PDB file of C-alpha atoms in Angstrom:
ATOM      1  CA  MET G   1       0.000   0.000   0.000  1.00 45.00           C
ATOM      2  CA  LEU G   2       2.838   2.393   0.835  1.00 49.00           C
ATOM      3  CA  LYS G   3       4.498   1.594  -2.485  1.00 51.00           C
ATOM      4  CA  ASP G   4       1.369   2.716  -4.403  1.00 51.00           C
ATOM      5  CA  ARG G   5       1.876   6.262  -3.118  1.00 52.00           C
ATOM      6  CA  PHE G   6       5.355   6.601  -4.587  1.00 51.00           C
ATOM      7  CA  THR G   7       5.204   4.819  -7.954  1.00 59.00           C
ATOM      8  CA  ASN G   8       4.181   7.816 -10.061  1.00 71.00           C
ATOM      9  CA  TRP G   9       7.284   9.945  -9.446  1.00 74.00           C
ATOM     10  CA  TRP G  10       7.388  10.785 -13.151  1.00 79.00           C
ATOM     11  CA  MET G  11       4.102  12.759 -13.059  1.00 82.00           C
ATOM     12  CA  PRO G  12       5.517  15.648 -11.000  1.00 85.00           C
ATOM     13  CA  ALA G  13       8.683  15.447 -13.125  1.00 87.00           C
ATOM     14  CA  ILE G  14       6.643  16.023 -16.303  1.00 90.00           C
ATOM     15  CA  ILE G  15       4.709  18.853 -14.651  1.00 88.00           C
ATOM     16  CA  GLY G  16       7.993  20.411 -13.512  1.00 89.00           C
ATOM     17  CA  ILE G  17       9.523  20.203 -16.983  1.00 93.00           C
ATOM     18  CA  ILE G  18       6.414  21.743 -18.561  1.00 91.00           C
ATOM     19  CA  ALA G  19       6.429  24.562 -15.976  1.00 90.00           C
ATOM     20  CA  ILE G  20      10.110  25.286 -16.657  1.00 94.00           C
ATOM     21  CA  ILE G  21       9.577  25.306 -20.440  1.00 93.00           C
ATOM     22  CA  LEU G  22       6.535  27.571 -20.064  1.00 90.00           C
ATOM     23  CA  GLY G  23       8.450  29.886 -17.716  1.00 91.00           C
ATOM     24  CA  ILE G  24      11.390  30.164 -20.135  1.00 94.00           C
ATOM     25  CA  THR G  25       8.984  30.827 -23.013  1.00 90.00           C
ATOM     26  CA  ILE G  26       7.283  33.597 -21.031  1.00 88.00           C
ATOM     27  CA  LEU G  27      10.648  35.129 -20.093  1.00 91.00           C
ATOM     28  CA  GLY G  28      11.665  35.091 -23.752  1.00 91.00           C
ATOM     29  CA  ASN G  29       8.481  36.840 -24.928  1.00 87.00           C
ATOM     30  CA  PRO G  30       6.735  38.622 -22.027  1.00 84.00           C
ATOM     31  CA  ASP G  31       4.886  41.117 -24.228  1.00 76.00           C
ATOM     32  CA  ILE G  32       3.621  38.475 -26.658  1.00 81.00           C
ATOM     33  CA  THR G  33       2.634  36.208 -23.769  1.00 80.00           C
ATOM     34  CA  LEU G  34       0.343  38.797 -22.235  1.00 79.00           C
ATOM     35  CA  LEU G  35      -1.293  39.590 -25.566  1.00 82.00           C
ATOM     36  CA  PHE G  36      -1.781  35.851 -26.147  1.00 83.00           C
ATOM     37  CA  ILE G  37      -3.469  35.466 -22.764  1.00 81.00           C
ATOM     38  CA  ILE G  38      -5.773  38.417 -23.471  1.00 85.00           C
ATOM     39  CA  LYS G  39      -6.629  37.101 -26.967  1.00 89.00           C
ATOM     40  CA  TYR G  40      -7.285  33.657 -25.457  1.00 88.00           C
ATOM     41  CA  LEU G  41      -9.648  35.292 -22.949  1.00 88.00           C
ATOM     42  CA  GLY G  42     -11.510  37.023 -25.784  1.00 91.00           C
ATOM     43  CA  LEU G  43     -11.726  33.826 -27.805  1.00 93.00           C
ATOM     44  CA  SER G  44     -12.947  31.891 -24.766  1.00 92.00           C
ATOM     45  CA  LEU G  45     -15.642  34.475 -24.056  1.00 92.00           C
ATOM     46  CA  GLY G  46     -16.785  34.406 -27.680  1.00 93.00           C
ATOM     47  CA  ILE G  47     -16.967  30.614 -27.823  1.00 93.00           C
ATOM     48  CA  THR G  48     -18.735  30.481 -24.471  1.00 92.00           C
ATOM     49  CA  GLY G  49     -21.238  33.043 -25.740  1.00 91.00           C
ATOM     50  CA  ILE G  50     -21.939  31.005 -28.875  1.00 93.00           C
ATOM     51  CA  ILE G  51     -22.481  27.864 -26.807  1.00 91.00           C
ATOM     52  CA  VAL G  52     -24.793  29.676 -24.372  1.00 88.00           C
ATOM     53  CA  VAL G  53     -26.874  31.172 -27.204  1.00 90.00           C
ATOM     54  CA  ALA G  54     -27.073  27.859 -29.083  1.00 89.00           C
ATOM     55  CA  SER G  55     -28.020  25.828 -26.019  1.00 86.00           C
ATOM     56  CA  ASN G  56     -30.729  28.281 -24.917  1.00 84.00           C
ATOM     57  CA  TYR G  57     -32.216  29.189 -28.286  1.00 81.00           C
ATOM     58  CA  SER G  58     -34.931  26.568 -27.948  1.00 76.00           C
ATOM     59  CA  LYS G  59     -35.879  28.057 -24.531  1.00 75.00           C
ATOM     60  CA  ARG G  60     -36.135  31.627 -25.875  1.00 70.00           C
ATOM     61  CA  ASP G  61     -39.840  31.887 -25.020  1.00 71.00           C
ATOM     62  CA  SER G  62     -39.184  31.549 -21.301  1.00 69.00           C
ATOM     63  CA  ASN G  63     -37.747  34.381 -19.206  1.00 70.00           C
ATOM     64  CA  ASN G  64     -34.803  32.252 -18.145  1.00 73.00           C
ATOM     65  CA  GLY G  65     -33.965  31.310 -21.732  1.00 72.00           C
ATOM     66  CA  THR G  66     -34.125  34.932 -22.882  1.00 81.00           C
ATOM     67  CA  PHE G  67     -31.776  35.985 -20.089  1.00 84.00           C
ATOM     68  CA  TRP G  68     -29.178  33.379 -21.091  1.00 85.00           C
ATOM     69  CA  ILE G  69     -29.450  34.301 -24.768  1.00 88.00           C
ATOM     70  CA  TRP G  70     -28.731  37.967 -23.952  1.00 91.00           C
ATOM     71  CA  GLU G  71     -25.853  36.950 -21.712  1.00 91.00           C
ATOM     72  CA  GLY G  72     -24.444  34.800 -24.513  1.00 91.00           C
ATOM     73  CA  ILE G  73     -24.738  37.681 -26.985  1.00 94.00           C
ATOM     74  CA  LEU G  74     -22.970  39.976 -24.523  1.00 95.00           C
ATOM     75  CA  ASN G  75     -20.184  37.393 -24.102  1.00 93.00           C
ATOM     76  CA  ILE G  76     -19.789  37.192 -27.880  1.00 95.00           C
ATOM     77  CA  ILE G  77     -19.588  40.990 -28.246  1.00 96.00           C
ATOM     78  CA  ILE G  78     -17.104  41.419 -25.372  1.00 94.00           C
ATOM     79  CA  GLY G  79     -15.070  38.452 -26.641  1.00 94.00           C
ATOM     80  CA  ILE G  80     -14.839  39.962 -30.130  1.00 95.00           C
ATOM     81  CA  PHE G  81     -13.738  43.337 -28.750  1.00 94.00           C
ATOM     82  CA  ILE G  82     -11.114  41.749 -26.487  1.00 92.00           C
ATOM     83  CA  PHE G  83      -9.827  39.611 -29.363  1.00 91.00           C
ATOM     84  CA  ILE G  84      -9.644  42.534 -31.813  1.00 93.00           C
ATOM     85  CA  PHE G  85      -8.256  45.130 -29.358  1.00 92.00           C
ATOM     86  CA  PRO G  86      -6.050  43.171 -26.900  1.00 89.00           C
ATOM     87  CA  LYS G  87      -3.634  46.063 -26.226  1.00 85.00           C
ATOM     88  CA  PHE G  88      -6.508  48.264 -25.106  1.00 89.00           C
ATOM     89  CA  PHE G  89      -7.703  45.623 -22.650  1.00 87.00           C
ATOM     90  CA  VAL G  90      -4.152  45.082 -21.346  1.00 82.00           C
ATOM     91  CA  SER G  91      -3.921  48.809 -20.608  1.00 82.00           C
ATOM     92  CA  VAL G  92      -7.386  48.854 -18.989  1.00 85.00           C
ATOM     93  CA  PHE G  93      -6.507  45.817 -16.855  1.00 82.00           C
ATOM     94  CA  THR G  94      -3.189  47.277 -15.694  1.00 83.00           C
ATOM     95  CA  ALA G  95      -4.825  50.677 -15.090  1.00 86.00           C
ATOM     96  CA  ILE G  96      -7.351  48.995 -12.792  1.00 88.00           C
ATOM     97  CA  ILE G  97      -4.476  47.265 -10.968  1.00 86.00           C
ATOM     98  CA  GLY G  98      -2.643  50.619 -10.690  1.00 89.00           C
ATOM     99  CA  ILE G  99      -5.706  52.352  -9.256  1.00 94.00           C
ATOM    100  CA  GLY G 100      -6.164  49.492  -6.784  1.00 92.00           C
ATOM    101  CA  ILE G 101      -2.544  49.788  -5.629  1.00 91.00           C
ATOM    102  CA  ILE G 102      -2.919  53.559  -5.177  1.00 94.00           C
ATOM    103  CA  ILE G 103      -6.071  52.984  -3.089  1.00 95.00           C
ATOM    104  CA  VAL G 104      -4.134  50.543  -0.884  1.00 93.00           C
ATOM    105  CA  GLY G 105      -1.402  53.172  -0.489  1.00 92.00           C
ATOM    106  CA  LEU G 106      -3.952  55.790   0.514  1.00 94.00           C
ATOM    107  CA  LEU G 107      -5.512  53.371   3.014  1.00 92.00           C
ATOM    108  CA  PHE G 108      -2.094  52.857   4.608  1.00 89.00           C
ATOM    109  CA  LEU G 109      -1.731  56.639   4.836  1.00 90.00           C
ATOM    110  CA  PHE G 110      -5.162  56.821   6.488  1.00 89.00           C
ATOM    111  CA  TYR G 111      -4.092  54.090   8.969  1.00 84.00           C
ATOM    112  CA  TYR G 112      -0.897  56.025   9.691  1.00 86.00           C
ATOM    113  CA  PHE G 113      -2.786  59.190  10.659  1.00 86.00           C
ATOM    114  CA  SER G 114      -5.626  57.416  12.456  1.00 83.00           C
ATOM    115  CA  THR G 115      -3.604  55.079  14.678  1.00 77.00           C
ATOM    116  CA  LYS G 116      -2.756  55.948  18.245  1.00 70.00           C
ATOM    117  CA  LYS G 117       0.394  57.915  18.916  1.00 71.00           C
ATOM    118  CA  HIS G 118       2.066  55.176  20.901  1.00 67.00           C
ATOM    119  CA  LEU G 119       1.489  52.360  18.446  1.00 69.00           C
ATOM    120  CA  ALA G 120       4.730  50.511  17.853  1.00 71.00           C
ATOM    121  CA  ASN G 121       5.900  50.362  14.230  1.00 77.00           C
ATOM    122  CA  LYS G 122       3.491  53.089  13.144  1.00 80.00           C
ATOM    123  CA  TRP G 123       6.105  54.228  10.626  1.00 82.00           C
ATOM    124  CA  ILE G 124       5.552  51.018   8.619  1.00 85.00           C
ATOM    125  CA  TYR G 125       2.167  52.406   7.562  1.00 85.00           C
ATOM    126  CA  LEU G 126       3.784  55.596   6.281  1.00 88.00           C
ATOM    127  CA  ILE G 127       6.532  53.789   4.352  1.00 91.00           C
ATOM    128  CA  SER G 128       4.019  51.292   2.950  1.00 90.00           C
ATOM    129  CA  SER G 129       1.761  54.158   1.904  1.00 92.00           C
ATOM    130  CA  ILE G 130       4.568  55.899   0.038  1.00 93.00           C
ATOM    131  CA  LEU G 131       5.783  52.697  -1.654  1.00 93.00           C
ATOM    132  CA  PHE G 132       2.312  51.518  -2.682  1.00 92.00           C
ATOM    133  CA  THR G 133       1.346  54.939  -4.006  1.00 93.00           C
ATOM    134  CA  ILE G 134       4.538  55.222  -6.064  1.00 92.00           C
ATOM    135  CA  LEU G 135       4.084  51.673  -7.385  1.00 89.00           C
ATOM    136  CA  GLY G 136       0.452  52.391  -8.275  1.00 90.00           C
ATOM    137  CA  ILE G 137       1.417  55.546 -10.164  1.00 92.00           C
ATOM    138  CA  ILE G 138       4.130  53.661 -12.070  1.00 88.00           C
ATOM    139  CA  VAL G 139       1.674  50.913 -13.023  1.00 86.00           C
ATOM    140  CA  LEU G 140      -1.022  53.444 -13.937  1.00 87.00           C
ATOM    141  CA  PHE G 141       1.169  55.534 -16.223  1.00 87.00           C
ATOM    142  CA  ASN G 142       3.245  52.676 -17.710  1.00 85.00           C
ATOM    143  CA  PRO G 143       0.663  49.934 -18.292  1.00 79.00           C
ATOM    144  CA  PHE G 144       2.598  47.937 -20.892  1.00 77.00           C
ATOM    145  CA  GLU G 145       5.857  47.965 -18.947  1.00 82.00           C
ATOM    146  CA  ALA G 146       3.945  46.931 -15.827  1.00 82.00           C
ATOM    147  CA  ALA G 147       2.214  44.163 -17.772  1.00 80.00           C
ATOM    148  CA  GLN G 148       5.580  42.933 -19.073  1.00 84.00           C
ATOM    149  CA  THR G 149       6.943  42.963 -15.529  1.00 83.00           C
ATOM    150  CA  ILE G 150       3.971  40.909 -14.372  1.00 81.00           C
ATOM    151  CA  SER G 151       4.654  38.446 -17.213  1.00 84.00           C
ATOM    152  CA  ILE G 152       8.320  38.218 -16.228  1.00 88.00           C
ATOM    153  CA  ILE G 153       7.386  37.548 -12.600  1.00 87.00           C
ATOM    154  CA  ILE G 154       4.968  34.815 -13.746  1.00 86.00           C
ATOM    155  CA  GLY G 155       7.763  33.292 -15.864  1.00 90.00           C
ATOM    156  CA  LEU G 156      10.202  33.300 -12.938  1.00 93.00           C
ATOM    157  CA  VAL G 157       7.603  31.798 -10.602  1.00 92.00           C
ATOM    158  CA  LEU G 158       6.871  29.021 -13.126  1.00 90.00           C
ATOM    159  CA  ILE G 159      10.573  28.222 -13.400  1.00 94.00           C
ATOM    160  CA  ALA G 160      10.871  28.096  -9.605  1.00 94.00           C
ATOM    161  CA  ILE G 161       7.772  25.903  -9.293  1.00 93.00           C
ATOM    162  CA  GLY G 162       9.094  23.630 -12.040  1.00 92.00           C
ATOM    163  CA  GLY G 163      12.459  23.290 -10.309  1.00 92.00           C
ATOM    164  CA  LEU G 164      10.831  22.517  -6.967  1.00 93.00           C
ATOM    165  CA  THR G 165       8.506  20.009  -8.597  1.00 90.00           C
ATOM    166  CA  LEU G 166      11.479  18.260 -10.238  1.00 89.00           C
ATOM    167  CA  PHE G 167      13.190  18.181  -6.860  1.00 88.00           C
ATOM    168  CA  ILE G 168      10.068  16.675  -5.270  1.00 86.00           C
ATOM    169  CA  SER G 169       9.799  14.058  -8.033  1.00 84.00           C
ATOM    170  CA  TYR G 170      13.421  13.069  -7.413  1.00 82.00           C
ATOM    171  CA  GLY G 171      12.587  12.666  -3.731  1.00 79.00           C
ATOM    172  CA  ILE G 172       9.559  10.526  -4.586  1.00 77.00           C
ATOM    173  CA  LYS G 173      11.722   8.372  -6.861  1.00 75.00           C
ATOM    174  CA  SER G 174      14.267   7.950  -4.052  1.00 74.00           C
ATOM    175  CA  VAL G 175      11.520   6.834  -1.657  1.00 69.00           C
ATOM    176  CA  ASP G 176      10.235   4.434  -4.335  1.00 59.00           C
ATOM    177  CA  LYS G 177      13.693   2.841  -4.657  1.00 64.00           C
ATOM    178  CA  SER G 178      14.110   2.529  -0.881  1.00 63.00           C
ATOM    179  CA  ILE G 179      10.699   0.842  -0.600  1.00 59.00           C
ATOM    180  CA  ASP G 180      11.730  -1.605  -3.369  1.00 59.00           C
ATOM    181  CA  GLU G 181      14.895  -2.443  -1.399  1.00 62.00           C
ATOM    182  CA  GLU G 182      12.914  -3.092   1.789  1.00 62.00           C
ATOM    183  CA  LEU G 183      10.461  -5.392   0.028  1.00 59.00           C
TER     184      LEU G 183
END
């Protein structure tokens, strides 16, 4: 029974290799990767919309069927716009992230001024507020560079996850061999 747990060491190895290859690919083309993801999102929305409309067309006389048909049409329209104008949606997405980061920075500033005078480490709120606000402004006014940075971080994380997964698969293989020796 214990041996059954450790016989598929090659599965995490394959996952690790795929993650490393994907991470290297993203690092090699961070701008293309983000546009691909956005276009894939648009295509997925469009296909989902077509499926929703087609599957609910026969129910169009009911209120529920009409709702789903309109939702499907909306998905198709949004999907087409995302697919045709991916750079616009990348900039909108990163602008929303930038605004969110600025709001977090302003909240830290609010916490700094509203906390009690004797609160230990109160200065962390002020430093965090300044850093978050600056980061938010950078993301807001440089959406494509910020998006590329996000892609690069995703690529590095995938490489790290792939390496750790390979390491884990090696450990599983070692346990599998030691179990074989005991049996």
